[in-house]
Tab-separated table of C-alpha atoms and ligand atoms in Angstrom:
chain	number	residue	atom	x	y	z
A	18	MET	CA	121.205	126.967	95.351
A	19	ALA	CA	121.964	127.654	99.022
A	20	ARG	CA	119.338	125.453	100.599
A	21	SER	CA	118.316	127.218	103.769
A	22	PHE	CA	115.470	126.432	106.103
A	23	ALA	CA	113.685	128.467	108.749
A	24	ASN	CA	115.646	129.038	111.935
A	25	ARG	CA	112.539	128.299	113.979
A	26	LEU	CA	112.711	124.676	112.866
A	27	LYS	CA	116.376	124.187	113.767
A	28	GLY	CA	116.949	121.361	116.188
A	29	LEU	CA	113.318	120.197	116.107
A	30	PRO	CA	113.260	116.396	116.059
A	31	ALA	CA	110.607	114.433	114.193
A	32	PRO	CA	108.140	112.996	116.745
A	33	ALA	CA	109.589	109.683	117.951
A	34	THR	CA	106.182	108.031	117.613
A	35	ILE	CA	106.266	108.608	113.872
A	36	GLU	CA	109.963	107.673	113.675
A	37	MET	CA	109.349	104.274	115.350
A	38	ALA	CA	106.346	103.622	113.103
A	39	ARG	CA	108.551	104.432	110.072
A	40	ARG	CA	111.265	101.988	111.172
A	41	ALA	CA	108.616	99.325	111.841
A	42	ARG	CA	107.190	99.781	108.342
A	43	ALA	CA	110.675	99.506	106.795
A	44	LEU	CA	111.319	96.186	108.602
A	45	LYS	CA	107.890	94.943	107.573
A	46	ALA	CA	108.672	95.802	103.948
A	47	GLU	CA	111.742	93.527	104.293
A	48	GLY	CA	109.344	90.716	105.216
A	49	LYS	CA	109.974	90.739	108.998
A	50	PRO	CA	106.989	89.720	111.205
A	51	VAL	CA	106.635	93.127	112.825
A	52	ILE	CA	103.979	93.896	115.442
A	53	SER	CA	103.539	97.638	115.779
A	54	LEU	CA	102.261	99.006	119.066
A	55	ALA	CA	103.783	102.392	118.297
A	56	LEU	CA	100.884	104.499	117.046
A	57	GLY	CA	97.853	105.704	119.030
A	58	GLU	CA	95.108	104.716	116.657
A	59	PRO	CA	91.863	102.884	117.492
A	60	ASP	CA	91.567	99.536	115.685
A	61	PHE	CA	87.779	99.931	115.469
A	62	ALA	CA	86.035	101.012	112.277
A	63	THR	CA	84.189	104.341	112.117
A	64	PRO	CA	80.502	103.578	112.931
A	65	PRO	CA	78.532	102.840	109.718
A	66	ALA	CA	75.905	105.500	110.554
A	67	VAL	CA	78.676	108.094	110.638
A	68	VAL	CA	80.010	106.968	107.255
A	69	GLU	CA	76.456	107.107	105.919
A	70	ALA	CA	76.042	110.688	107.175
A	71	ALA	CA	79.155	111.640	105.185
A	72	HIS	CA	77.753	109.910	102.107
A	73	GLN	CA	74.445	111.741	102.407
A	74	ALA	CA	76.193	115.089	102.961
A	75	ALA	CA	78.207	114.595	99.769
A	76	LEU	CA	75.084	113.613	97.783
A	77	ALA	CA	73.234	116.629	99.203
A	78	GLY	CA	75.872	118.921	97.756
A	79	GLN	CA	77.721	119.823	100.952
A	80	THR	CA	80.823	120.019	98.841
A	81	LYS	CA	81.601	123.750	98.837
A	82	TYR	CA	84.099	125.672	100.971
A	83	PRO	CA	82.836	125.439	104.547
A	84	PRO	CA	83.135	128.356	107.038
A	85	VAL	CA	86.684	128.550	108.445
A	86	ASP	CA	85.621	127.848	112.033
A	87	GLY	CA	83.132	125.033	111.341
A	88	THR	CA	79.706	124.448	109.818
A	89	PRO	CA	76.748	125.734	111.870
A	90	ALA	CA	75.436	122.140	112.115
A	91	LEU	CA	78.674	120.775	113.572
A	92	LYS	CA	79.105	123.735	115.906
A	93	ALA	CA	75.573	123.133	117.202
A	94	ALA	CA	76.394	119.431	117.788
A	95	ILE	CA	79.613	120.437	119.581
A	96	ALA	CA	77.714	122.913	121.780
A	97	ARG	CA	75.262	120.125	122.703
A	98	LYS	CA	78.164	117.767	123.458
A	99	PHE	CA	79.895	120.286	125.747
A	100	THR	CA	76.648	120.948	127.635
A	101	ARG	CA	75.672	117.279	127.902
A	102	GLU	CA	79.028	115.719	128.701
A	103	ASN	CA	81.072	118.478	130.307
A	104	GLY	CA	78.551	120.858	131.861
A	105	LEU	CA	80.034	123.656	129.720
A	106	ASP	CA	78.015	126.163	127.702
A	107	TYR	CA	79.757	127.603	124.666
A	108	LYS	CA	78.126	129.981	122.163
A	109	PRO	CA	78.820	129.467	118.424
A	110	GLU	CA	81.482	132.223	118.463
A	111	GLU	CA	83.215	130.362	121.294
A	112	ILE	CA	83.630	127.157	119.258
A	113	MET	CA	86.017	126.299	116.479
A	114	VAL	CA	86.535	123.224	114.339
A	115	SER	CA	90.024	122.339	113.128
A	116	ASN	CA	91.870	119.718	111.155
A	117	GLY	CA	92.197	117.399	114.137
A	118	GLY	CA	92.860	118.385	117.719
A	119	LYS	CA	96.438	118.940	116.636
A	120	GLN	CA	95.510	122.000	114.571
A	121	VAL	CA	93.618	123.468	117.539
A	122	ILE	CA	96.890	123.435	119.478
A	123	PHE	CA	98.817	124.851	116.531
A	124	ASN	CA	96.263	127.667	116.100
A	125	ALA	CA	96.137	128.481	119.811
A	126	PHE	CA	99.923	128.579	120.222
A	127	MET	CA	100.454	130.557	117.028
A	128	ALA	CA	97.779	133.018	118.114
A	129	THR	CA	99.379	133.717	121.500
A	130	LEU	CA	103.061	132.820	121.766
A	131	ASN	CA	106.010	135.154	121.395
A	132	ALA	CA	109.681	134.219	121.437
A	133	GLY	CA	110.851	133.672	124.996
A	134	ASP	CA	107.431	132.716	126.366
A	135	GLU	CA	107.195	129.520	128.384
A	136	VAL	CA	104.706	126.696	127.926
A	137	VAL	CA	104.352	124.417	130.922
A	138	VAL	CA	103.930	120.808	129.897
A	139	PRO	CA	103.452	118.005	132.431
A	140	THR	CA	105.602	114.949	131.728
A	141	PRO	CA	105.102	112.356	130.393
A	142	TYR	CA	103.568	114.390	127.557
A	143	TRP	CA	102.065	113.823	124.168
A	144	VAL	CA	104.929	114.626	121.792
A	145	SER	CA	103.314	117.517	119.926
A	146	TYR	CA	102.904	120.086	122.737
A	147	PRO	CA	106.587	120.950	123.186
A	148	LEU	CA	107.338	120.634	119.477
A	149	ILE	CA	104.558	123.056	118.469
A	150	ALA	CA	105.546	125.467	121.268
A	151	ARG	CA	109.144	125.427	120.005
A	152	MET	CA	107.998	126.161	116.445
A	153	PHE	CA	106.816	129.545	117.733
A	154	GLY	CA	110.006	130.324	119.625
A	155	ALA	CA	108.575	129.427	123.035
A	156	THR	CA	110.381	127.295	125.589
A	157	PRO	CA	108.694	124.190	126.979
A	158	VAL	CA	109.031	123.919	130.752
A	159	TYR	CA	108.368	120.519	132.244
A	160	VAL	CA	106.672	119.413	135.426
A	161	SER	CA	106.860	115.779	136.361
A	162	CYS	CA	103.869	113.497	137.035
A	163	ARG	CA	105.098	110.458	138.930
A	164	GLU	CA	104.186	106.795	138.586
A	165	GLU	CA	103.523	106.581	142.347
A	166	ASP	CA	100.898	109.379	141.994
A	167	GLY	CA	99.127	107.473	139.207
A	168	PHE	CA	100.759	109.955	136.775
A	169	ARG	CA	98.396	112.716	137.978
A	170	LEU	CA	99.572	116.326	138.066
A	171	LYS	CA	100.051	117.574	141.625
A	172	ALA	CA	99.178	121.235	142.167
A	173	ASP	CA	102.217	121.897	144.377
A	174	GLU	CA	104.547	120.573	141.645
A	175	LEU	CA	102.862	122.849	139.101
A	176	ALA	CA	103.246	125.860	141.420
A	177	LYS	CA	107.032	125.349	141.418
A	178	VAL	CA	107.452	125.930	137.665
A	179	LEU	CA	105.115	128.878	137.003
A	180	THR	CA	106.787	132.239	136.342
A	181	SER	CA	105.905	135.614	134.841
A	182	ARG	CA	107.059	134.164	131.499
A	183	THR	CA	104.561	131.289	131.559
A	184	ARG	CA	102.030	131.843	128.768
A	185	TRP	CA	100.293	128.428	128.739
A	186	VAL	CA	99.738	125.489	131.036
A	187	VAL	CA	98.858	122.276	129.224
A	188	LEU	CA	96.618	119.742	130.957
A	189	ASN	CA	96.069	116.408	129.223
A	190	PHE	CA	94.028	114.014	131.321
A	191	PRO	CA	93.280	111.198	130.596
A	192	ASN	CA	96.882	111.345	129.536
A	193	ASN	CA	98.724	110.082	126.513
A	194	PRO	CA	101.033	108.177	127.148
A	195	THR	CA	100.286	107.141	130.753
A	196	GLY	CA	96.491	106.971	130.990
A	197	GLY	CA	96.701	109.091	134.169
A	198	VAL	CA	93.400	110.819	135.029
A	199	CYS	CA	93.149	113.942	137.222
A	200	SER	CA	90.040	113.925	139.411
A	201	ALA	CA	87.811	116.975	139.871
A	202	ASP	CA	89.568	117.522	143.223
A	203	ASP	CA	92.998	117.425	141.558
A	204	LEU	CA	91.766	120.026	139.060
A	205	ARG	CA	90.319	122.202	141.843
A	206	ALA	CA	93.755	122.289	143.485
A	207	ILE	CA	95.409	123.072	140.135
A	208	ALA	CA	92.865	125.852	139.544
A	209	GLU	CA	93.755	127.358	142.916
A	210	VAL	CA	97.380	127.645	141.779
A	211	LEU	CA	96.406	129.074	138.387
A	212	ARG	CA	94.253	131.780	139.996
A	213	GLN	CA	97.465	133.381	141.206
A	214	TYR	CA	98.586	133.816	137.572
A	215	PRO	CA	95.739	135.587	135.743
A	216	ASP	CA	97.728	135.987	132.503
A	217	ILE	CA	98.251	132.279	131.866
A	218	TRP	CA	96.164	130.513	129.221
A	219	ILE	CA	95.078	126.945	129.947
A	220	LEU	CA	94.930	124.199	127.333
A	221	SER	CA	92.775	121.330	128.559
A	222	ASP	CA	93.210	118.486	126.076
A	223	GLU	CA	90.335	116.114	126.833
A	224	ILE	CA	90.523	114.002	123.687
A	225	TYR	CA	90.589	110.738	125.719
A	226	GLU	CA	87.810	111.803	128.132
A	227	HIS	CA	85.504	108.885	127.321
A	228	LEU	CA	88.212	106.237	127.565
A	229	VAL	CA	88.294	105.753	131.347
A	230	PHE	CA	88.109	102.495	133.312
A	231	ASP	CA	87.089	101.002	136.637
A	232	GLY	CA	85.015	103.989	137.712
A	233	ALA	CA	87.672	106.660	136.981
A	234	LYS	CA	86.069	109.974	135.963
A	235	SER	CA	87.506	112.601	133.684
A	236	ALA	CA	86.679	116.243	134.464
A	237	SER	CA	86.972	119.562	132.623
A	238	ILE	CA	88.847	122.332	134.408
A	239	ALA	CA	86.565	124.976	132.865
A	240	ALA	CA	83.579	123.277	134.538
A	241	VAL	CA	85.329	122.584	137.842
A	242	ALA	CA	86.634	126.174	138.023
A	243	PRO	CA	84.174	128.309	135.994
A	244	ASP	CA	86.126	131.480	136.806
A	245	LEU	CA	88.963	130.107	134.640
A	246	LYS	CA	86.717	129.367	131.656
A	247	ASP	CA	87.484	132.671	129.911
A	248	ARG	CA	91.167	131.724	129.615
A	249	THR	CA	90.766	128.018	128.935
A	250	ILE	CA	90.713	126.205	125.615
A	251	THR	CA	88.768	122.949	126.087
A	252	LEU	CA	90.068	120.702	123.320
A	253	ASN	CA	88.407	117.583	122.023
A	254	GLY	CA	87.818	115.695	118.789
A	255	VAL	CA	86.327	112.632	117.193
A	256	SER	CA	89.583	110.764	116.443
A	257	LYS	CA	89.802	108.619	119.572
A	258	ALA	CA	86.247	108.272	120.918
A	259	TYR	CA	84.623	107.544	117.558
A	260	ALA	CA	87.501	105.796	115.747
A	261	MET	CA	87.749	108.652	113.231
A	262	THR	CA	91.478	109.443	113.088
A	263	GLY	CA	91.476	109.753	109.299
A	264	TRP	CA	88.548	112.186	109.122
A	265	ARG	CA	90.613	114.920	110.740
A	266	VAL	CA	88.063	116.684	112.884
A	267	GLY	CA	89.037	118.270	116.177
A	268	PHE	CA	87.369	121.125	118.007
A	269	ALA	CA	87.649	123.533	120.873
A	270	GLY	CA	85.542	125.689	123.126
A	271	GLY	CA	87.127	128.869	124.433
A	272	PRO	CA	86.805	132.617	124.879
A	273	ALA	CA	85.504	134.444	121.789
A	274	ASP	CA	88.571	136.707	121.383
A	275	LEU	CA	91.029	133.801	121.376
A	276	ILE	CA	88.784	131.699	119.133
A	277	ALA	CA	88.536	134.635	116.677
A	278	THR	CA	92.339	134.954	116.579
A	279	MET	CA	92.695	131.196	116.058
A	280	ARG	CA	90.144	131.447	113.241
A	281	GLY	CA	92.394	134.066	111.636
A	282	VAL	CA	95.359	131.693	111.831
A	283	GLN	CA	93.429	128.783	110.355
A	284	GLY	CA	91.861	130.950	107.644
A	285	ASN	CA	95.319	131.606	106.262
A	286	ALA	CA	96.589	128.062	106.714
A	287	THR	CA	93.994	125.488	105.746
A	288	SER	CA	90.577	127.220	105.801
A	289	GLY	CA	87.660	125.133	107.066
A	290	VAL	CA	87.816	121.391	107.654
A	291	CYS	CA	86.475	119.087	104.896
A	292	SER	CA	82.704	119.714	104.781
A	293	ILE	CA	81.899	116.000	104.460
A	294	ALA	CA	84.048	115.083	107.457
A	295	GLN	CA	82.246	117.778	109.454
A	296	ALA	CA	78.871	116.212	108.624
A	297	ALA	CA	80.250	112.853	109.780
A	298	ALA	CA	81.572	114.365	113.019
A	299	ALA	CA	78.173	115.921	113.778
A	300	ALA	CA	76.534	112.506	113.313
A	301	ALA	CA	79.121	110.915	115.622
A	302	LEU	CA	78.598	113.477	118.397
A	303	ASP	CA	74.799	113.262	118.165
A	304	GLY	CA	74.758	109.472	117.679
A	305	PRO	CA	74.272	106.672	120.203
A	306	ALA	CA	76.979	106.069	122.789
A	307	ASP	CA	77.076	102.250	122.222
A	308	LEU	CA	80.264	102.227	120.162
A	309	VAL	CA	82.074	104.291	122.769
A	310	GLN	CA	80.879	101.892	125.489
A	311	GLU	CA	82.038	98.903	123.464
A	312	MET	CA	85.458	100.466	122.903
A	313	VAL	CA	85.845	101.328	126.586
A	314	ALA	CA	85.026	97.742	127.587
A	315	THR	CA	87.484	96.359	125.031
A	316	TYR	CA	90.346	98.745	125.860
A	317	GLY	CA	89.770	98.223	129.576
A	318	ARG	CA	90.028	94.440	129.208
A	319	ARG	CA	93.073	94.609	126.941
A	320	ARG	CA	94.978	97.028	129.120
A	321	ARG	CA	94.475	94.731	132.131
A	322	MET	CA	95.723	91.751	130.099
A	323	VAL	CA	98.780	93.669	128.851
A	324	VAL	CA	99.637	95.225	132.225
A	325	GLU	CA	99.422	91.837	133.956
A	326	ALA	CA	101.649	90.229	131.306
A	327	LEU	CA	104.187	93.059	131.569
A	328	ARG	CA	104.222	92.974	135.371
A	329	ALA	CA	105.254	89.319	135.181
A	330	ILE	CA	108.428	90.229	133.243
A	331	PRO	CA	111.471	90.487	135.529
A	332	GLY	CA	112.790	94.093	135.548
A	333	PHE	CA	109.459	95.629	134.473
A	334	THR	CA	107.086	97.768	136.551
A	335	CYS	CA	103.700	98.822	135.203
A	336	ALA	CA	100.998	101.062	136.657
A	337	MET	CA	97.417	100.138	135.754
A	338	PRO	CA	96.254	103.073	133.607
A	339	ASP	CA	92.931	104.685	134.528
A	340	GLY	CA	92.297	105.915	131.003
A	341	ALA	CA	93.313	106.151	127.298
A	342	PHE	CA	94.569	103.009	125.540
A	343	TYR	CA	98.246	102.720	126.359
A	344	ALA	CA	100.403	100.830	128.827
A	345	TYR	CA	103.475	102.673	130.096
A	346	PRO	CA	105.816	100.129	131.714
A	347	GLY	CA	109.054	101.107	133.431
A	348	VAL	CA	112.123	99.234	132.191
A	349	ALA	CA	114.773	100.506	134.639
A	350	GLY	CA	115.390	96.929	135.789
A	351	CYS	CA	116.464	95.865	132.291
A	352	LEU	CA	119.016	98.599	131.593
A	353	GLY	CA	122.761	97.999	131.812
A	354	ARG	CA	122.294	94.580	130.225
A	355	THR	CA	123.112	93.179	126.783
A	356	THR	CA	120.734	91.662	124.230
A	357	ALA	CA	121.112	88.259	122.592
A	358	ALA	CA	122.467	90.097	119.509
A	359	GLY	CA	125.088	91.874	121.616
A	360	LYS	CA	123.495	95.353	121.976
A	361	ARG	CA	124.079	97.024	125.319
A	362	LEU	CA	120.912	98.686	126.687
A	363	GLU	CA	121.765	102.001	128.350
A	364	THR	CA	118.489	103.834	127.759
A	365	ASP	CA	114.828	103.177	127.000
A	366	HIS	CA	115.603	104.296	123.443
A	367	ASP	CA	118.207	101.494	123.141
A	368	PHE	CA	115.637	99.104	124.592
A	369	ALA	CA	112.869	100.090	122.146
A	370	LEU	CA	115.231	99.947	119.173
A	371	ALA	CA	116.655	96.531	120.082
A	372	LEU	CA	113.161	95.197	120.833
A	373	LEU	CA	112.110	96.261	117.346
A	374	GLU	CA	115.186	94.936	115.584
A	375	GLU	CA	115.504	91.649	117.473
A	376	ALA	CA	111.942	90.764	118.514
A	377	PHE	CA	110.090	92.809	115.878
A	378	VAL	CA	107.866	94.607	118.378
A	379	ALA	CA	107.551	98.352	117.791
A	380	THR	CA	106.963	100.505	120.871
A	381	VAL	CA	107.920	104.112	121.678
A	382	PRO	CA	110.615	104.882	124.259
A	383	GLY	CA	109.631	107.028	127.243
A	384	SER	CA	112.328	109.547	126.237
A	385	ALA	CA	109.949	110.606	123.437
A	386	PHE	CA	107.453	111.648	126.121
A	387	GLY	CA	110.023	113.303	128.380
A	388	HIS	CA	109.926	110.576	131.024
A	389	SER	CA	112.457	107.722	131.096
A	390	PRO	CA	113.132	104.843	131.323
A	391	TYR	CA	109.734	103.668	130.120
A	392	LEU	CA	108.066	102.329	126.992
A	393	ARG	CA	104.670	103.177	125.566
A	394	LEU	CA	102.641	100.335	124.098
A	395	SER	CA	99.333	100.999	122.379
A	396	CYS	CA	96.617	98.530	123.422
A	397	ALA	CA	94.434	99.548	120.468
A	398	THR	CA	95.031	96.296	118.622
A	399	ALA	CA	93.649	92.737	118.617
A	400	ASP	CA	93.967	90.596	121.782
A	401	GLU	CA	96.019	87.887	120.036
A	402	THR	CA	98.438	90.470	118.661
A	403	LEU	CA	98.890	91.965	122.111
A	404	GLN	CA	99.440	88.502	123.631
A	405	GLU	CA	102.032	87.667	120.979
A	406	ALA	CA	103.756	91.043	121.552
A	407	CYS	CA	103.910	90.474	125.320
A	408	GLN	CA	105.347	86.986	124.790
A	409	ARG	CA	108.018	88.351	122.486
A	410	ILE	CA	108.910	91.086	125.002
A	411	ALA	CA	109.164	88.479	127.770
A	412	GLN	CA	111.433	86.293	125.587
A	413	PHE	CA	113.556	89.295	124.627
A	414	VAL	CA	114.072	90.177	128.288
A	415	GLU	CA	114.809	86.532	129.138
A	416	GLY	CA	117.627	86.661	126.568
A	417	LEU	CA	119.310	89.677	128.200
A	418	GLN	CA	122.720	89.001	129.727
B	526	LIG	C1	96.719	113.752	123.728
B	526	LIG	C2	96.357	113.973	122.313
B	526	LIG	N1	95.814	115.134	121.967
B	526	LIG	C3	95.465	115.404	120.708
B	526	LIG	C4	95.670	114.470	119.711
B	526	LIG	C5	95.298	114.884	118.324
B	526	LIG	O1	94.445	114.064	117.693
B	526	LIG	P1	93.765	114.486	116.318
B	526	LIG	O2	94.642	115.519	115.677
B	526	LIG	O3	93.661	113.230	115.533
B	526	LIG	O4	92.419	115.059	116.685
B	526	LIG	C6	96.253	113.235	120.016
B	526	LIG	C7	96.544	112.242	118.961
B	526	LIG	O5	97.298	111.315	119.107
B	526	LIG	C8	96.590	112.977	121.346
B	526	LIG	O6	97.132	111.814	121.717
C-alpha cells in the first residue's frame, strides 16, 4: 500500500508541550526522578459539588445525544457568566459549547479560513493557534510581545502586520505562556487599529481570565469595544478556572452567523459535548467562586516563589507574570556554554532537553511558543516540587562550563 497522508498536514510538528511531556514520561518509566513542569494543568481537584452535579445528571437520565451547540441549561449558565463577569450579553444562538476551548478555535478557523489567508498571532503564543491555522492552509503571521512591555500586545506593533489577507487576529490575555495581561486601555488601542480593518475576525481567548494577580485585571475586547462584538469570538472554558481539564468543556460567545457555521463544523466532527460534562460545567459556572479564589492565591504565591528563585540563577532573567500559572524565564545568559555531561547549549531547545536529561526537570523551550531563548515552567504543582525543580535548575546552571 502506498501510505499517503493529507498534504495539509505536511510539515506540521507535534506541539512541543506534548513532545516534552512524552519524553519526561519515557524517562520516568526508566525509573528516573523526573519533575514535569511541562504541561499546563491545574493540580487542584474538580470541586466536589461539580462532580456531584455530573453524578446527578447521569442518574437523572441526561445520557442521550445532547444538542450540537450545547444543552439549554449550560448555555443559560454561560450567558449568565458572560453578563456577570464580562459585561457581555449573548443570546442562546450566539453561544456554542465545544470539546474544550481548543475545539472552539478549530471550529472557528475551519468555518472561515481559506488557503492563503493570514492569521495574526502575537508571540509568545499558545502552540495550537498557528498549528490549527496551518491545518486549514492559512499562514500564521507573528507580532512580538516583549518582556520589557510585560508581554502585552502593543497596538502599533499589531498595526504593522495587518494586511488585506489578514482573516483573524488572535488575542490571548492573560497569556499562555507568559502570563502577560492586556489592560482595558491596551485593548482600546488595539480596537482602534482593528476598526480600520472591518473584515478581520477577532479571537479573544480569555481562558485564564480569573487567574490574575496583584490587582491585574483582565478585560474582554468585545466589552471594551462593543462595535467589534459582531466580529469577535469570546472564548472561554472550565478547564483552567475550575480544574476541569479532563471534562472537555469549552465555550464561546460570538455573532449568530459565525456560531451557526461553527455548529455545522462540529455537527459533522464530534456532535455535542458529553451531556454529563455539560451538567458539571453548568454547576461550576453557577457555583461559588471560593475555589477560584483559593487557586488564584495559591498560583500567585507559587509564581512569586518560582520567579524569585529563577532570578537568583546567574544568566536567567524572569518577568513577574500578572496572570495564568506559568513562569517564562529568559536563558540567553546560559547559551554558548557546555553542560556537565558535555552538551553544548546553542538554543533554548538544547537547554530544555539537557535540563530534562541531566537534571530530570521537564520544561518547554520558548521556541515552541515562537519566542526564544526562554523556557516555560508550569507553576501548577506542589510548592515542594517547585522548590526542588528550582534547586535542580540552579545546580544544572552551576555545572555549566
Ligand atoms: C491559551 C489557551 N487557550 C485554550 C486552551 C484550551 O483549553 P481546553 O481545550 O482544555 O479548554 C488552553 C489549554 O492549554 C490554553 O492554554
